[in-house]
Amino acid sequence: MEAPQYVAARIQQALAEDARTHELGIHVDVRGDQLFLRGQVSGTEQRERLGQVAHEAAPDLRMHNEIKVVVVSEPGEDEHLD
Amino acid sequence: MSTLTNVRIAAVGDIHLGEDVRGEYRKRLEGIEERADVLMLAGDLTRHGTLEEGRLVADELRDLPVTTVAVLGNHDYHSDQQDAIAGELRDAGVIVLNDDGVVIECGGTKLGVVGGKGFGGGFAGKCASEFGEREIKDFVAHTRSIAEAWKVALKEMQADRRVVLSHYSPVKETLHGEPLEIYPFLGSYLLAEAVDTVGAELILHGHAHKGSEKGLTPGGIRVRNVALPVLGKAYAVYCLD
């Protein structure tokens, strides 16, 4: 059986290299038969694509897509550099 | 003698625009002229660096009411279309820096901006050096040549105030939150060293989505990581008082 660390590394590589995603900052954890994805992206579609690519890379694992979609808010307070 | 007026800089990086979010970011830039004198974009404007995405970014930034300066990031290089993407942005009125500088008039103050993508290598004491295999030497030499170009551009620049715009980080403080193991791929101290040698008031960068906003160079120059996921807002505004 492939060690979970190698499975996680393979999934992470797929998320970075697959033309559908090219997402470098996703944290991938494999625990037993479970796969956890964490991180932040800018839209729900990208989150779904990441889930899809991860699933294809490890179809036997039960996936938990915990990636958060960052809501871009209005600019807040200015910072004064004096 | 010129008197320095305050300059308000809006800054953001890593907007990673794609077809599914077309028009969204532009909406967030509405009213920017009330908040800032200039907008600086710290690279990774696209996701895959395709020309189509480059055109989308150009549309999103076209003819903004404030001067807009950008550098590209590693994502913008992925499809080897970086020159064409830069061309699209320039056609849309964006100043694109590629290891050079520009001077912008901001209410009587000459604001000098030097920058480019930057590159990695790591931080003092824990970094790659120009030793061993050709591939490693090329990697470090690439960063070194960028740092040298910034130093020259800063030295030659006739400006009242100076800001540096990068994609990669010049310091490790603003990487706090990222795994230590990947620091060498997130930036290089050579960038900070170059800027410290000549002087600037602020260095802006992106790239480290899980990093922290605020840091300092060893020489005491303020560094701000303006990656969109770090800011969690459309852009930050820094006032040089």
mmCIF file of C-alpha atoms in Angstrom:
data_model
loop_
_atom_site.group_PDB
_atom_site.id
_atom_site.type_symbol
_atom_site.label_atom_id
_atom_site.label_comp_id
_atom_site.label_asym_id
_atom_site.label_seq_id
_atom_site.Cartn_x
_atom_site.Cartn_y
_atom_site.Cartn_z
ATOM 1 C CA MET A 1 0.000 0.000 0.000
ATOM 2 C CA GLU A 2 1.247 3.464 -0.888
ATOM 3 C CA ALA A 3 2.207 5.530 2.170
ATOM 4 C CA PRO A 4 -0.336 8.348 2.830
ATOM 5 C CA GLN A 5 2.393 10.992 2.595
ATOM 6 C CA TYR A 6 3.089 9.986 -1.018
ATOM 7 C CA VAL A 7 -0.605 9.955 -1.852
ATOM 8 C CA ALA A 8 -0.979 13.470 -0.403
ATOM 9 C CA ALA A 9 2.089 14.664 -2.336
ATOM 10 C CA ARG A 10 0.696 13.216 -5.562
ATOM 11 C CA ILE A 11 -2.662 14.964 -5.047
ATOM 12 C CA GLN A 12 -0.951 18.252 -4.212
ATOM 13 C CA GLN A 13 1.121 17.961 -7.372
ATOM 14 C CA ALA A 14 -2.017 17.269 -9.418
ATOM 15 C CA LEU A 15 -3.713 20.398 -8.024
ATOM 16 C CA ALA A 16 -0.672 22.487 -8.970
ATOM 17 C CA GLU A 17 -0.050 20.978 -12.399
ATOM 18 C CA ASP A 18 -3.527 20.176 -13.725
ATOM 19 C CA ALA A 19 -4.527 22.807 -16.267
ATOM 20 C CA ARG A 20 -7.990 23.027 -14.699
ATOM 21 C CA THR A 21 -6.663 24.202 -11.349
ATOM 22 C CA HIS A 22 -2.991 25.327 -11.159
ATOM 23 C CA GLU A 23 -3.480 25.988 -7.470
ATOM 24 C CA LEU A 24 -0.285 25.897 -5.427
ATOM 25 C CA GLY A 25 -1.416 26.736 -1.931
ATOM 26 C CA ILE A 26 -3.794 23.895 -1.071
ATOM 27 C CA HIS A 27 -3.043 21.831 1.993
ATOM 28 C CA VAL A 28 -3.679 18.117 1.421
ATOM 29 C CA ASP A 29 -3.983 15.612 4.261
ATOM 30 C CA VAL A 30 -4.622 11.876 3.951
ATOM 31 C CA ARG A 31 -5.800 10.029 7.065
ATOM 32 C CA GLY A 32 -6.724 6.393 6.512
ATOM 33 C CA ASP A 33 -9.250 6.350 3.679
ATOM 34 C CA GLN A 34 -10.074 10.037 4.097
ATOM 35 C CA LEU A 35 -8.775 12.982 2.113
ATOM 36 C CA PHE A 36 -8.900 16.552 3.445
ATOM 37 C CA LEU A 37 -8.395 19.651 1.294
ATOM 38 C CA ARG A 38 -7.815 22.992 2.997
ATOM 39 C CA GLY A 39 -6.868 26.465 1.824
ATOM 40 C CA GLN A 40 -8.395 29.552 0.272
ATOM 41 C CA VAL A 41 -9.507 30.280 -3.274
ATOM 42 C CA SER A 42 -11.293 33.170 -4.941
ATOM 43 C CA GLY A 43 -14.410 31.408 -6.228
ATOM 44 C CA THR A 44 -16.720 28.426 -5.700
ATOM 45 C CA GLU A 45 -15.994 27.073 -9.182
ATOM 46 C CA GLN A 46 -12.277 26.836 -8.406
ATOM 47 C CA ARG A 47 -13.094 25.021 -5.175
ATOM 48 C CA GLU A 48 -15.214 22.509 -7.095
ATOM 49 C CA ARG A 49 -12.521 22.023 -9.743
ATOM 50 C CA LEU A 50 -9.935 21.364 -7.023
ATOM 51 C CA GLY A 51 -12.227 18.767 -5.498
ATOM 52 C CA GLN A 52 -12.675 17.129 -8.897
ATOM 53 C CA VAL A 53 -8.942 16.996 -9.675
ATOM 54 C CA ALA A 54 -8.154 15.680 -6.196
ATOM 55 C CA HIS A 55 -10.831 13.012 -6.540
ATOM 56 C CA GLU A 56 -9.458 11.901 -9.896
ATOM 57 C CA ALA A 57 -5.962 11.650 -8.413
ATOM 58 C CA ALA A 58 -7.186 9.455 -5.541
ATOM 59 C CA PRO A 59 -10.653 8.088 -6.426
ATOM 60 C CA ASP A 60 -10.719 5.571 -3.567
ATOM 61 C CA LEU A 61 -10.447 8.165 -0.805
ATOM 62 C CA ARG A 62 -13.440 9.807 0.827
ATOM 63 C CA MET A 63 -12.917 13.500 0.227
ATOM 64 C CA HIS A 64 -13.662 16.401 2.561
ATOM 65 C CA ASN A 65 -13.358 19.622 0.556
ATOM 66 C CA GLU A 66 -12.803 22.195 3.318
ATOM 67 C CA ILE A 67 -11.398 24.846 0.972
ATOM 68 C CA LYS A 68 -12.678 28.283 1.864
ATOM 69 C CA VAL A 69 -13.849 30.815 -0.695
ATOM 70 C CA VAL A 70 -12.467 34.245 0.167
ATOM 71 C CA VAL A 71 -15.069 36.940 -0.114
ATOM 72 C CA VAL A 72 -13.327 40.040 -1.367
ATOM 73 C CA SER A 73 -14.667 42.872 0.734
ATOM 74 C CA GLU A 74 -14.455 46.620 0.306
ATOM 75 C CA PRO A 75 -11.072 48.140 1.106
ATOM 76 C CA GLY A 76 -10.943 49.014 4.807
ATOM 77 C CA GLU A 77 -8.899 51.472 6.806
ATOM 78 C CA ASP A 78 -5.798 53.066 5.257
ATOM 79 C CA GLU A 79 -2.422 52.503 6.867
ATOM 80 C CA HIS A 80 -0.293 55.596 7.372
ATOM 81 C CA LEU A 81 3.426 55.018 7.014
ATOM 82 C CA ASP A 82 5.208 57.960 8.571
ATOM 83 C CA MET B 1 13.142 72.630 -2.769
ATOM 84 C CA SER B 2 10.231 70.302 -3.362
ATOM 85 C CA THR B 3 7.851 69.636 -0.526
ATOM 86 C CA LEU B 4 6.624 66.101 -0.128
ATOM 87 C CA THR B 5 2.917 65.584 -0.290
ATOM 88 C CA ASN B 6 1.205 62.479 0.970
ATOM 89 C CA VAL B 7 0.900 59.705 -1.553
ATOM 90 C CA ARG B 8 -1.847 57.118 -1.237
ATOM 91 C CA ILE B 9 -0.992 53.755 -2.724
ATOM 92 C CA ALA B 10 -3.651 51.102 -3.289
ATOM 93 C CA ALA B 11 -2.041 47.680 -3.590
ATOM 94 C CA VAL B 12 -3.054 44.086 -4.172
ATOM 95 C CA GLY B 13 -1.502 40.936 -5.619
ATOM 96 C CA ASP B 14 -2.616 37.466 -6.628
ATOM 97 C CA ILE B 15 -6.003 38.456 -7.969
ATOM 98 C CA HIS B 16 -5.873 35.317 -10.192
ATOM 99 C CA LEU B 17 -8.694 36.365 -12.488
ATOM 100 C CA GLY B 18 -10.501 33.860 -14.687
ATOM 101 C CA GLU B 19 -13.565 33.766 -16.912
ATOM 102 C CA ASP B 20 -15.833 32.661 -14.025
ATOM 103 C CA VAL B 21 -15.183 35.905 -12.120
ATOM 104 C CA ARG B 22 -15.151 38.322 -15.094
ATOM 105 C CA GLY B 23 -16.377 41.770 -14.058
ATOM 106 C CA GLU B 24 -16.280 40.989 -10.323
ATOM 107 C CA TYR B 25 -12.936 42.568 -9.548
ATOM 108 C CA ARG B 26 -13.630 45.655 -11.632
ATOM 109 C CA LYS B 27 -16.678 46.290 -9.452
ATOM 110 C CA ARG B 28 -14.432 46.298 -6.399
ATOM 111 C CA LEU B 29 -12.293 49.015 -7.957
ATOM 112 C CA GLU B 30 -15.191 51.454 -8.224
ATOM 113 C CA GLY B 31 -14.405 54.656 -6.344
ATOM 114 C CA ILE B 32 -10.696 53.874 -6.108
ATOM 115 C CA GLU B 33 -9.893 57.438 -7.176
ATOM 116 C CA GLU B 34 -11.442 58.647 -3.909
ATOM 117 C CA ARG B 35 -9.189 56.397 -1.869
ATOM 118 C CA ALA B 36 -5.858 56.332 -3.676
ATOM 119 C CA ASP B 37 -3.577 58.125 -6.133
ATOM 120 C CA VAL B 38 -2.122 55.013 -7.676
ATOM 121 C CA LEU B 39 -2.916 51.277 -7.862
ATOM 122 C CA MET B 40 -0.088 48.750 -7.687
ATOM 123 C CA LEU B 41 -0.575 45.115 -8.669
ATOM 124 C CA ALA B 42 1.942 42.647 -7.269
ATOM 125 C CA GLY B 43 1.726 39.866 -9.870
ATOM 126 C CA ASP B 44 -0.255 36.650 -10.393
ATOM 127 C CA LEU B 45 -2.998 38.482 -12.163
ATOM 128 C CA THR B 46 -3.961 35.311 -14.057
ATOM 129 C CA ARG B 47 -4.315 31.660 -13.074
ATOM 130 C CA HIS B 48 -2.574 29.866 -15.923
ATOM 131 C CA GLY B 49 -0.815 32.710 -17.707
ATOM 132 C CA THR B 50 -2.712 32.232 -20.957
ATOM 133 C CA LEU B 51 -3.180 35.081 -23.384
ATOM 134 C CA GLU B 52 -6.977 34.771 -22.981
ATOM 135 C CA GLU B 53 -6.626 35.338 -19.250
ATOM 136 C CA GLY B 54 -4.201 38.188 -19.911
ATOM 137 C CA ARG B 55 -6.824 39.856 -22.086
ATOM 138 C CA LEU B 56 -9.442 39.352 -19.403
ATOM 139 C CA VAL B 57 -7.185 41.010 -16.807
ATOM 140 C CA ALA B 58 -6.486 43.860 -19.240
ATOM 141 C CA ASP B 59 -10.256 44.368 -19.717
ATOM 142 C CA GLU B 60 -10.739 44.381 -15.972
ATOM 143 C CA LEU B 61 -8.069 47.057 -15.453
ATOM 144 C CA ARG B 62 -8.670 49.101 -18.591
ATOM 145 C CA ASP B 63 -8.540 52.900 -18.244
ATOM 146 C CA LEU B 64 -8.869 53.044 -14.467
ATOM 147 C CA PRO B 65 -9.175 56.568 -13.032
ATOM 148 C CA VAL B 66 -5.845 56.189 -11.181
ATOM 149 C CA THR B 67 -2.390 55.406 -12.558
ATOM 150 C CA THR B 68 -1.974 51.629 -12.463
ATOM 151 C CA VAL B 69 1.388 49.891 -12.176
ATOM 152 C CA ALA B 70 1.789 46.115 -12.333
ATOM 153 C CA VAL B 71 4.395 43.384 -12.254
ATOM 154 C CA LEU B 72 3.738 39.816 -13.362
ATOM 155 C CA GLY B 73 3.958 36.735 -11.146
ATOM 156 C CA ASN B 74 4.926 33.102 -11.658
ATOM 157 C CA HIS B 75 1.384 32.132 -12.718
ATOM 158 C CA ASP B 76 1.537 34.779 -15.439
ATOM 159 C CA TYR B 77 4.671 33.049 -16.791
ATOM 160 C CA HIS B 78 3.210 29.539 -16.824
ATOM 161 C CA SER B 79 2.148 29.460 -20.493
ATOM 162 C CA ASP B 80 5.229 31.356 -21.773
ATOM 163 C CA GLN B 81 2.931 34.214 -22.771
ATOM 164 C CA GLN B 82 4.308 36.774 -20.310
ATOM 165 C CA ASP B 83 5.411 39.237 -22.990
ATOM 166 C CA ALA B 84 2.068 39.089 -24.767
ATOM 167 C CA ILE B 85 0.217 39.472 -21.444
ATOM 168 C CA ALA B 86 2.350 42.508 -20.586
ATOM 169 C CA GLY B 87 1.521 43.910 -24.043
ATOM 170 C CA GLU B 88 -2.218 43.481 -23.462
ATOM 171 C CA LEU B 89 -1.940 45.227 -20.098
ATOM 172 C CA ARG B 90 0.048 48.114 -21.583
ATOM 173 C CA ASP B 91 -2.563 48.522 -24.322
ATOM 174 C CA ALA B 92 -5.148 48.836 -21.545
ATOM 175 C CA GLY B 93 -3.189 51.673 -19.961
ATOM 176 C CA VAL B 94 -1.350 49.693 -17.263
ATOM 177 C CA ILE B 95 2.347 50.395 -16.657
ATOM 178 C CA VAL B 96 4.069 46.998 -16.491
ATOM 179 C CA LEU B 97 7.468 46.900 -14.803
ATOM 180 C CA ASN B 98 10.004 44.279 -15.781
ATOM 181 C CA ASP B 99 13.052 44.951 -13.591
ATOM 182 C CA ASP B 100 12.921 48.638 -14.394
ATOM 183 C CA GLY B 101 11.270 51.743 -13.010
ATOM 184 C CA VAL B 102 8.793 54.492 -13.689
ATOM 185 C CA VAL B 103 8.221 57.921 -12.176
ATOM 186 C CA ILE B 104 4.619 58.964 -11.596
ATOM 187 C CA GLU B 105 3.434 62.490 -10.807
ATOM 188 C CA CYS B 106 1.271 62.380 -7.684
ATOM 189 C CA GLY B 107 0.005 65.811 -6.733
ATOM 190 C CA GLY B 108 3.370 67.501 -7.242
ATOM 191 C CA THR B 109 5.386 64.600 -5.807
ATOM 192 C CA LYS B 110 7.459 62.434 -8.082
ATOM 193 C CA LEU B 111 6.740 58.856 -7.002
ATOM 194 C CA GLY B 112 9.332 56.412 -8.293
ATOM 195 C CA VAL B 113 8.347 52.767 -8.613
ATOM 196 C CA VAL B 114 10.905 50.067 -9.347
ATOM 197 C CA GLY B 115 10.074 46.420 -9.661
ATOM 198 C CA GLY B 116 9.483 43.173 -11.430
ATOM 199 C CA LYS B 117 8.538 39.601 -10.695
ATOM 200 C CA GLY B 118 11.484 38.927 -8.389
ATOM 201 C CA PHE B 119 12.409 35.302 -7.713
ATOM 202 C CA GLY B 120 13.267 32.794 -5.000
ATOM 203 C CA GLY B 121 16.374 31.385 -3.363
ATOM 204 C CA GLY B 122 15.659 31.770 0.337
ATOM 205 C CA PHE B 123 16.795 33.970 3.158
ATOM 206 C CA ALA B 124 20.174 34.827 4.645
ATOM 207 C CA GLY B 125 21.869 31.858 6.266
ATOM 208 C CA LYS B 126 19.339 29.401 4.846
ATOM 209 C CA CYS B 127 19.471 29.951 1.139
ATOM 210 C CA ALA B 128 20.747 28.509 -2.070
ATOM 211 C CA SER B 129 24.094 29.760 -3.360
ATOM 212 C CA GLU B 130 25.776 29.819 -6.730
ATOM 213 C CA PHE B 131 27.528 26.511 -6.204
ATOM 214 C CA GLY B 132 27.330 23.006 -7.612
ATOM 215 C CA GLU B 133 25.101 22.000 -10.467
ATOM 216 C CA ARG B 134 24.419 24.362 -13.324
ATOM 217 C CA GLU B 135 20.670 24.287 -12.517
ATOM 218 C CA ILE B 136 21.244 25.592 -8.977
ATOM 219 C CA LYS B 137 23.697 28.213 -10.171
ATOM 220 C CA ASP B 138 21.208 29.385 -12.812
ATOM 221 C CA PHE B 139 18.439 29.560 -10.201
ATOM 222 C CA VAL B 140 20.450 31.779 -7.856
ATOM 223 C CA ALA B 141 22.001 33.819 -10.674
ATOM 224 C CA HIS B 142 18.509 34.654 -11.940
ATOM 225 C CA THR B 143 17.565 36.195 -8.576
ATOM 226 C CA ARG B 144 20.911 37.945 -8.314
ATOM 227 C CA SER B 145 20.555 39.580 -11.731
ATOM 228 C CA ILE B 146 17.042 40.772 -10.850
ATOM 229 C CA ALA B 147 18.282 42.279 -7.566
ATOM 230 C CA GLU B 148 21.120 44.006 -9.418
ATOM 231 C CA ALA B 149 18.704 45.454 -11.989
ATOM 232 C CA TRP B 150 16.488 46.848 -9.219
ATOM 233 C CA LYS B 151 19.494 48.398 -7.503
ATOM 234 C CA VAL B 152 20.569 50.136 -10.715
ATOM 235 C CA ALA B 153 17.009 51.302 -11.466
ATOM 236 C CA LEU B 154 16.643 52.721 -7.947
ATOM 237 C CA LYS B 155 19.999 54.487 -8.144
ATOM 238 C CA GLU B 156 19.279 56.064 -11.496
ATOM 239 C CA MET B 157 15.763 57.130 -10.631
ATOM 240 C CA GLN B 158 15.075 60.855 -10.188
ATOM 241 C CA ALA B 159 12.178 60.767 -7.734
ATOM 242 C CA ASP B 160 11.059 62.325 -4.446
ATOM 243 C CA ARG B 161 9.836 59.032 -2.975
ATOM 244 C CA ARG B 162 10.588 55.452 -3.903
ATOM 245 C CA VAL B 163 8.522 52.291 -3.706
ATOM 246 C CA VAL B 164 9.422 48.789 -4.875
ATOM 247 C CA LEU B 165 6.836 46.439 -6.380
ATOM 248 C CA SER B 166 7.567 42.709 -6.550
ATOM 249 C CA HIS B 167 5.764 39.406 -6.762
ATOM 250 C CA TYR B 168 8.215 37.348 -4.697
ATOM 251 C CA SER B 169 8.988 38.374 -1.136
ATOM 252 C CA PRO B 170 12.194 40.146 -0.084
ATOM 253 C CA VAL B 171 11.849 39.099 3.581
ATOM 254 C CA LYS B 172 10.617 36.125 5.568
ATOM 255 C CA GLU B 173 8.470 38.004 8.113
ATOM 256 C CA THR B 174 5.680 38.428 5.583
ATOM 257 C CA LEU B 175 5.791 34.678 4.870
ATOM 258 C CA HIS B 176 4.782 33.850 8.424
ATOM 259 C CA GLY B 177 1.995 31.274 8.109
ATOM 260 C CA GLU B 178 3.537 29.514 5.117
ATOM 261 C CA PRO B 179 5.369 26.209 5.663
ATOM 262 C CA LEU B 180 9.050 26.908 6.440
ATOM 263 C CA GLU B 181 10.083 24.240 3.942
ATOM 264 C CA ILE B 182 8.887 26.296 0.969
ATOM 265 C CA TYR B 183 10.400 29.655 1.976
ATOM 266 C CA PRO B 184 13.169 29.368 -0.661
ATOM 267 C CA PHE B 185 10.470 29.252 -3.342
ATOM 268 C CA LEU B 186 8.657 32.276 -1.953
ATOM 269 C CA GLY B 187 11.388 34.864 -2.067
ATOM 270 C CA SER B 188 14.966 35.899 -1.596
ATOM 271 C CA TYR B 189 16.877 38.156 0.761
ATOM 272 C CA LEU B 190 18.903 39.355 -2.241
ATOM 273 C CA LEU B 191 15.891 41.481 -3.214
ATOM 274 C CA ALA B 192 15.819 43.166 0.209
ATOM 275 C CA GLU B 193 19.577 43.628 0.241
ATOM 276 C CA ALA B 194 19.450 45.442 -3.108
ATOM 277 C CA VAL B 195 16.690 47.786 -1.960
ATOM 278 C CA ASP B 196 18.337 48.396 1.432
ATOM 279 C CA THR B 197 21.551 49.414 -0.351
ATOM 280 C CA VAL B 198 19.871 52.274 -2.214
ATOM 281 C CA GLY B 199 16.810 52.970 -0.068
ATOM 282 C CA ALA B 200 13.049 53.069 -0.564
ATOM 283 C CA GLU B 201 10.052 53.781 1.658
ATOM 284 C CA LEU B 202 8.019 50.663 1.009
ATOM 285 C CA ILE B 203 8.269 47.264 -0.668
ATOM 286 C CA LEU B 204 5.072 45.584 -1.832
ATOM 287 C CA HIS B 205 4.857 41.917 -2.786
ATOM 288 C CA GLY B 206 2.404 39.065 -3.182
ATOM 289 C CA HIS B 207 2.888 35.321 -3.882
ATOM 290 C CA ALA B 208 2.567 34.059 -0.288
ATOM 291 C CA HIS B 209 -1.179 33.473 0.073
ATOM 292 C CA LYS B 210 -0.832 32.091 3.597
ATOM 293 C CA GLY B 211 1.683 34.675 4.744
ATOM 294 C CA SER B 212 1.252 37.822 6.844
ATOM 295 C CA GLU B 213 0.774 41.414 5.796
ATOM 296 C CA LYS B 214 3.523 43.259 7.626
ATOM 297 C CA GLY B 215 7.288 42.971 7.778
ATOM 298 C CA LEU B 216 10.553 44.916 7.655
ATOM 299 C CA THR B 217 13.807 44.578 5.760
ATOM 300 C CA PRO B 218 17.031 44.332 7.796
ATOM 301 C CA GLY B 219 17.584 47.988 6.814
ATOM 302 C CA GLY B 220 14.216 49.031 8.247
ATOM 303 C CA ILE B 221 12.154 49.437 5.072
ATOM 304 C CA ARG B 222 8.491 48.561 5.501
ATOM 305 C CA VAL B 223 7.385 45.447 3.592
ATOM 306 C CA ARG B 224 3.751 44.600 2.898
ATOM 307 C CA ASN B 225 2.449 41.292 1.557
ATOM 308 C CA VAL B 226 -0.614 42.354 -0.402
ATOM 309 C CA ALA B 227 -1.660 38.926 -1.719
ATOM 310 C CA LEU B 228 -5.452 39.031 -1.949
ATOM 311 C CA PRO B 229 -5.994 36.051 0.392
ATOM 312 C CA VAL B 230 -3.796 37.778 3.006
ATOM 313 C CA LEU B 231 -5.644 41.096 2.754
ATOM 314 C CA GLY B 232 -9.126 39.541 2.410
ATOM 315 C CA LYS B 233 -10.216 42.764 0.734
ATOM 316 C CA ALA B 234 -10.078 44.251 -2.748
ATOM 317 C CA TYR B 235 -6.867 46.174 -1.979
ATOM 318 C CA ALA B 236 -5.008 47.799 0.874
ATOM 319 C CA VAL B 237 -4.204 51.503 0.955
ATOM 320 C CA TYR B 238 -0.858 52.719 2.271
ATOM 321 C CA CYS B 239 -0.323 56.452 2.774
ATOM 322 C CA LEU B 240 3.238 57.680 2.575
ATOM 323 C CA ASP B 241 2.978 60.619 4.975
#
